[in-house]
PDB file of C-alpha atoms in Angstrom:
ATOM      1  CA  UNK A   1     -24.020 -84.517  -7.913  1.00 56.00           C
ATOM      2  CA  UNK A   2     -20.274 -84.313  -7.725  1.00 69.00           C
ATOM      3  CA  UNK A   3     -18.165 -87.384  -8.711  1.00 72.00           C
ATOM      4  CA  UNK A   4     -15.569 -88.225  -5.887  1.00 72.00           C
ATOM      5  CA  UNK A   5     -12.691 -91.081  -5.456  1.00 77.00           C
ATOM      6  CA  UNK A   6     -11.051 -91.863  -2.626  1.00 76.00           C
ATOM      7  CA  UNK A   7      -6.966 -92.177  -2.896  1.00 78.00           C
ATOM      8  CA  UNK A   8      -4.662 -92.574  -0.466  1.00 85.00           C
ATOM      9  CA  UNK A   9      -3.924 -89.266   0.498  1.00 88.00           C
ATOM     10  CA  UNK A  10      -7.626 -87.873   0.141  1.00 89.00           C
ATOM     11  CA  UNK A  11     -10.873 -87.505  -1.753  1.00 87.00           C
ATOM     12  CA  UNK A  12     -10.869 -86.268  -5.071  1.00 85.00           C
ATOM     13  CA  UNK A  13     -14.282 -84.216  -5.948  1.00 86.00           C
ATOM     14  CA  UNK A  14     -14.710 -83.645  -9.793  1.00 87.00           C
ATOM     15  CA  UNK A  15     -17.363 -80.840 -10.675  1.00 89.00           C
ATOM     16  CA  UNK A  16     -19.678 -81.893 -13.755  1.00 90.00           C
ATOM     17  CA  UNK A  17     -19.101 -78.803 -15.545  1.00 90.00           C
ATOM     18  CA  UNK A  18     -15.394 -79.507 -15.995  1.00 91.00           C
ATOM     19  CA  UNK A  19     -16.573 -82.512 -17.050  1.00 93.00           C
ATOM     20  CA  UNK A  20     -18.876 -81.222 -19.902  1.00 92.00           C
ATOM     21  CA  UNK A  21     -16.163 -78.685 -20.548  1.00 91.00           C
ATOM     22  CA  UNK A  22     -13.389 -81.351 -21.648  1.00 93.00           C
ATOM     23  CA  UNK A  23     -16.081 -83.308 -23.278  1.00 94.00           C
ATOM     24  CA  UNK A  24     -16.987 -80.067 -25.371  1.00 91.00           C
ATOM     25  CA  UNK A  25     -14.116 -79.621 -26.265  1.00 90.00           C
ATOM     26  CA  UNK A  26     -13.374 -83.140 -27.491  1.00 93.00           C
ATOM     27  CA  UNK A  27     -16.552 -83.106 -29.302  1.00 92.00           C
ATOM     28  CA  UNK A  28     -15.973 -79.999 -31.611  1.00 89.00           C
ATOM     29  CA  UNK A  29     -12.083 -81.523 -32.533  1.00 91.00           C
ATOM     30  CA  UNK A  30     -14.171 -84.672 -34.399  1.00 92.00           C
ATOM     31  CA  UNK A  31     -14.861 -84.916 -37.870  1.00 92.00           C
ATOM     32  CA  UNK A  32     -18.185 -83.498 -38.840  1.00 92.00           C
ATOM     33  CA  UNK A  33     -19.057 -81.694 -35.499  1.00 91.00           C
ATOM     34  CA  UNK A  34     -19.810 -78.003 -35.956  1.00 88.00           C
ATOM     35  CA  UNK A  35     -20.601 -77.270 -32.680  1.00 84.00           C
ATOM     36  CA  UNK A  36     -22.779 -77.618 -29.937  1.00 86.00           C
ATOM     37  CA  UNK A  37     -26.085 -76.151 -29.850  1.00 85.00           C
ATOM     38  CA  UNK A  38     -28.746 -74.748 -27.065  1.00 79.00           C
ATOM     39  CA  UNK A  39     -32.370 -75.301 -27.484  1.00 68.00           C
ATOM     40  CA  UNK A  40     -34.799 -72.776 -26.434  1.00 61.00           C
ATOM     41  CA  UNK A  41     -37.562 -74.040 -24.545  1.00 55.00           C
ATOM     42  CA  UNK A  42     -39.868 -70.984 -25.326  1.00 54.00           C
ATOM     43  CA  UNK A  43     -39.630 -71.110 -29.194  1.00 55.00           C
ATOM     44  CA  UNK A  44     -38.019 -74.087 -29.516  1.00 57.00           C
ATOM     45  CA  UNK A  45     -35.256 -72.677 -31.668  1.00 60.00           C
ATOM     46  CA  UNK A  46     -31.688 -73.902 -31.867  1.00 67.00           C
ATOM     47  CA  UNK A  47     -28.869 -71.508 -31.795  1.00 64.00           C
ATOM     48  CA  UNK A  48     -24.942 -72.821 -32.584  1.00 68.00           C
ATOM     49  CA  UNK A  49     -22.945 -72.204 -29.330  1.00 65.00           C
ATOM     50  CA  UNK A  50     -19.607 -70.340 -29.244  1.00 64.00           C
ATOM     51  CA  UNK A  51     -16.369 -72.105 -27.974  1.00 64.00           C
ATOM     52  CA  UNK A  52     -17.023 -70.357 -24.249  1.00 64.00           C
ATOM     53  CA  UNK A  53     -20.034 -71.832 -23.611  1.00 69.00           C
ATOM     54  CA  UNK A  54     -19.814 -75.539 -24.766  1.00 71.00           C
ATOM     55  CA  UNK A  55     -21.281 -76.674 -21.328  1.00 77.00           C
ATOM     56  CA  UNK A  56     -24.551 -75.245 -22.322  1.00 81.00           C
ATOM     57  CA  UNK A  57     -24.719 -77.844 -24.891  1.00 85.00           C
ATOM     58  CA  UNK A  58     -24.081 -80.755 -22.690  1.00 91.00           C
ATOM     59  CA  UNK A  59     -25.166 -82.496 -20.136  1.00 92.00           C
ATOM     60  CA  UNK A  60     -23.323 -84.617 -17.424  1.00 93.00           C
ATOM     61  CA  UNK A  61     -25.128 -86.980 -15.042  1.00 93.00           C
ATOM     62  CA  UNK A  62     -23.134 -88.866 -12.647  1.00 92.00           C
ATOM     63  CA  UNK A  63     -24.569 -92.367 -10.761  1.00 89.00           C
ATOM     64  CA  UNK A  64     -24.342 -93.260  -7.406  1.00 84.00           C
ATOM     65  CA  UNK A  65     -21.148 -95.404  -8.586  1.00 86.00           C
ATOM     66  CA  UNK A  66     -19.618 -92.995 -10.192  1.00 86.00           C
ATOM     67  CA  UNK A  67     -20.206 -93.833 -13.784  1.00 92.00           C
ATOM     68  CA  UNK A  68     -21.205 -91.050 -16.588  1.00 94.00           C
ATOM     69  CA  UNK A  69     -24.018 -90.652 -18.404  1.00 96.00           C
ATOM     70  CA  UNK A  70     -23.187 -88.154 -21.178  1.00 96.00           C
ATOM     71  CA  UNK A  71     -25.929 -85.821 -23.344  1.00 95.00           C
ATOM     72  CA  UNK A  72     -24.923 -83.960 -26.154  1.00 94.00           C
ATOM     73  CA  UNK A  73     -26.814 -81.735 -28.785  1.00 91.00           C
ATOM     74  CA  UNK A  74     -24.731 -81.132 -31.400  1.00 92.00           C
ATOM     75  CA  UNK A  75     -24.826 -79.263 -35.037  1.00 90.00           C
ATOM     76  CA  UNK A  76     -23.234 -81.875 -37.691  1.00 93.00           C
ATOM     77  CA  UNK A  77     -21.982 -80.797 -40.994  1.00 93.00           C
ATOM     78  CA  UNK A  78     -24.134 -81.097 -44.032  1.00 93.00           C
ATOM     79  CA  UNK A  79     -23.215 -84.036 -46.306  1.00 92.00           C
ATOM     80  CA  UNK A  80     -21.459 -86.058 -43.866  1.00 94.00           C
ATOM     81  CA  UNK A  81     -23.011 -89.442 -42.511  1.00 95.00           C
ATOM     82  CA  UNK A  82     -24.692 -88.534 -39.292  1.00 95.00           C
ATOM     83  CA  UNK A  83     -24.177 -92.559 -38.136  1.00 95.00           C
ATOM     84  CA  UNK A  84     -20.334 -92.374 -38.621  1.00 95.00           C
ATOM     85  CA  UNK A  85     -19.866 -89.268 -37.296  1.00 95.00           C
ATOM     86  CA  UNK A  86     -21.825 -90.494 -34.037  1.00 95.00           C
ATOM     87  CA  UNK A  87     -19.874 -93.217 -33.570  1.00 96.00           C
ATOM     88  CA  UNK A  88     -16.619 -91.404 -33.954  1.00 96.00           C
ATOM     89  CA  UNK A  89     -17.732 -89.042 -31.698  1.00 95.00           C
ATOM     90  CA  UNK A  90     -18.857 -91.471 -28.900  1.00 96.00           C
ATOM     91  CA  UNK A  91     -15.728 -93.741 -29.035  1.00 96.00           C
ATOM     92  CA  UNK A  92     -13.373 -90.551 -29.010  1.00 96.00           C
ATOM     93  CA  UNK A  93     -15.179 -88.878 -25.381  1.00 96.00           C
ATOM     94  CA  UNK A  94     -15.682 -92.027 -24.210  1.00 96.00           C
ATOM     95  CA  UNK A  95     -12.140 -92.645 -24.249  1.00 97.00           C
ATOM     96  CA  UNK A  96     -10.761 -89.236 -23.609  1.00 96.00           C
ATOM     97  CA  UNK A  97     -13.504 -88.888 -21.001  1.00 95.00           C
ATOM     98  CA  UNK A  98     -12.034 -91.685 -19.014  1.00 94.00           C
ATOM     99  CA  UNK A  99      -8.949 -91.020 -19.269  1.00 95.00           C
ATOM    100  CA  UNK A 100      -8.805 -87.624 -17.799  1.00 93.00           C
ATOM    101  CA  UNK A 101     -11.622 -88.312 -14.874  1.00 90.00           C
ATOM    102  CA  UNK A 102     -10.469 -91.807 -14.378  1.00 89.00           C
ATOM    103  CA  UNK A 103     -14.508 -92.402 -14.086  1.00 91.00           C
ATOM    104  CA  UNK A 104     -16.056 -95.078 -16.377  1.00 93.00           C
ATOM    105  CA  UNK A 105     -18.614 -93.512 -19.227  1.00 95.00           C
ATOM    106  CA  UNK A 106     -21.415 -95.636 -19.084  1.00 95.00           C
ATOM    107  CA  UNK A 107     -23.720 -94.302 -21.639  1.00 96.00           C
ATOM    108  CA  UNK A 108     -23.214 -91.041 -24.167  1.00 96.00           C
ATOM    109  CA  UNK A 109     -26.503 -89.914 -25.717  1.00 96.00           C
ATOM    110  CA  UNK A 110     -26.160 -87.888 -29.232  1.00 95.00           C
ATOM    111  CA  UNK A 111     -29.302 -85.318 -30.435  1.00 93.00           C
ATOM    112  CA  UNK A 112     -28.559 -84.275 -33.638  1.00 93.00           C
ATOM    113  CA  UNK A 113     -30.172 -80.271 -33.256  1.00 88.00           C
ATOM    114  CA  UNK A 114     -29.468 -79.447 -36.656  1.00 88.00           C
ATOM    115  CA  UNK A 115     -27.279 -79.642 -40.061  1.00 90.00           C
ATOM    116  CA  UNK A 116     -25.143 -76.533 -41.532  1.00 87.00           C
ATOM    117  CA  UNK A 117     -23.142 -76.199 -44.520  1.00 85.00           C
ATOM    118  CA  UNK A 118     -19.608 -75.286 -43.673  1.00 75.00           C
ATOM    119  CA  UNK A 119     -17.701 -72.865 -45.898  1.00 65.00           C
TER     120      UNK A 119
END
């Protein structure tokens, strides 16, 4: 589902993947966030994500009253504190989120895929 809002001089349709793509790319600016990661159904793997395909990571459902229901499987740093860096990261998309769709974020889910040591 595409979210729309009505203006006065038309409808504006957002597309959820731009959506997950400016989330994505909020995501990886915050403190402890590698990146995001894709889980493989078949072996049940996880595999770190490059820059170009952040959507992959994320997913973006949007209600009947256009509010956003975020999903994101992410890679966090080892030796950082998973809780903090949750939080940051939910307060920061949340915010950003809304500002650039104009949409309210209702919920953001985090799954933590897996922990890497950064050089």
């Amino acid at each position: 589902m595409k979210g729309s809002m009505s203006t006065d001089l038309g409808i504006i349709t957002i597309n959820p993947d731009v959506i997950a793509r400016y989330a994505g790319s909020v995501a990886v600016e915050c403190f402890g966030i590698v990146g995001m990661a894709a889980v493989s159904m078949k072996d049940g793997l996880v595999k770190l994500l490059k820059k170009d395909v952040l959507t992959k990571g994320i997913q973006v459902i949007i209600s009947d009253n256009n509010s956003l229901v975020l999903n994101f499987h992410v890679i966090v740093a080892y030796g950082v504190n998973i809780l903090s860096v949750s939080d940051n990261l939910m307060n920061n998309v949340k915010y950003k989120v809304e500002e650039f769709t104009g949409m309210t974020v209702e919920k953001i889910n985090i799954f933590v895929e897996g922990v890497r040591v950064i050089d």
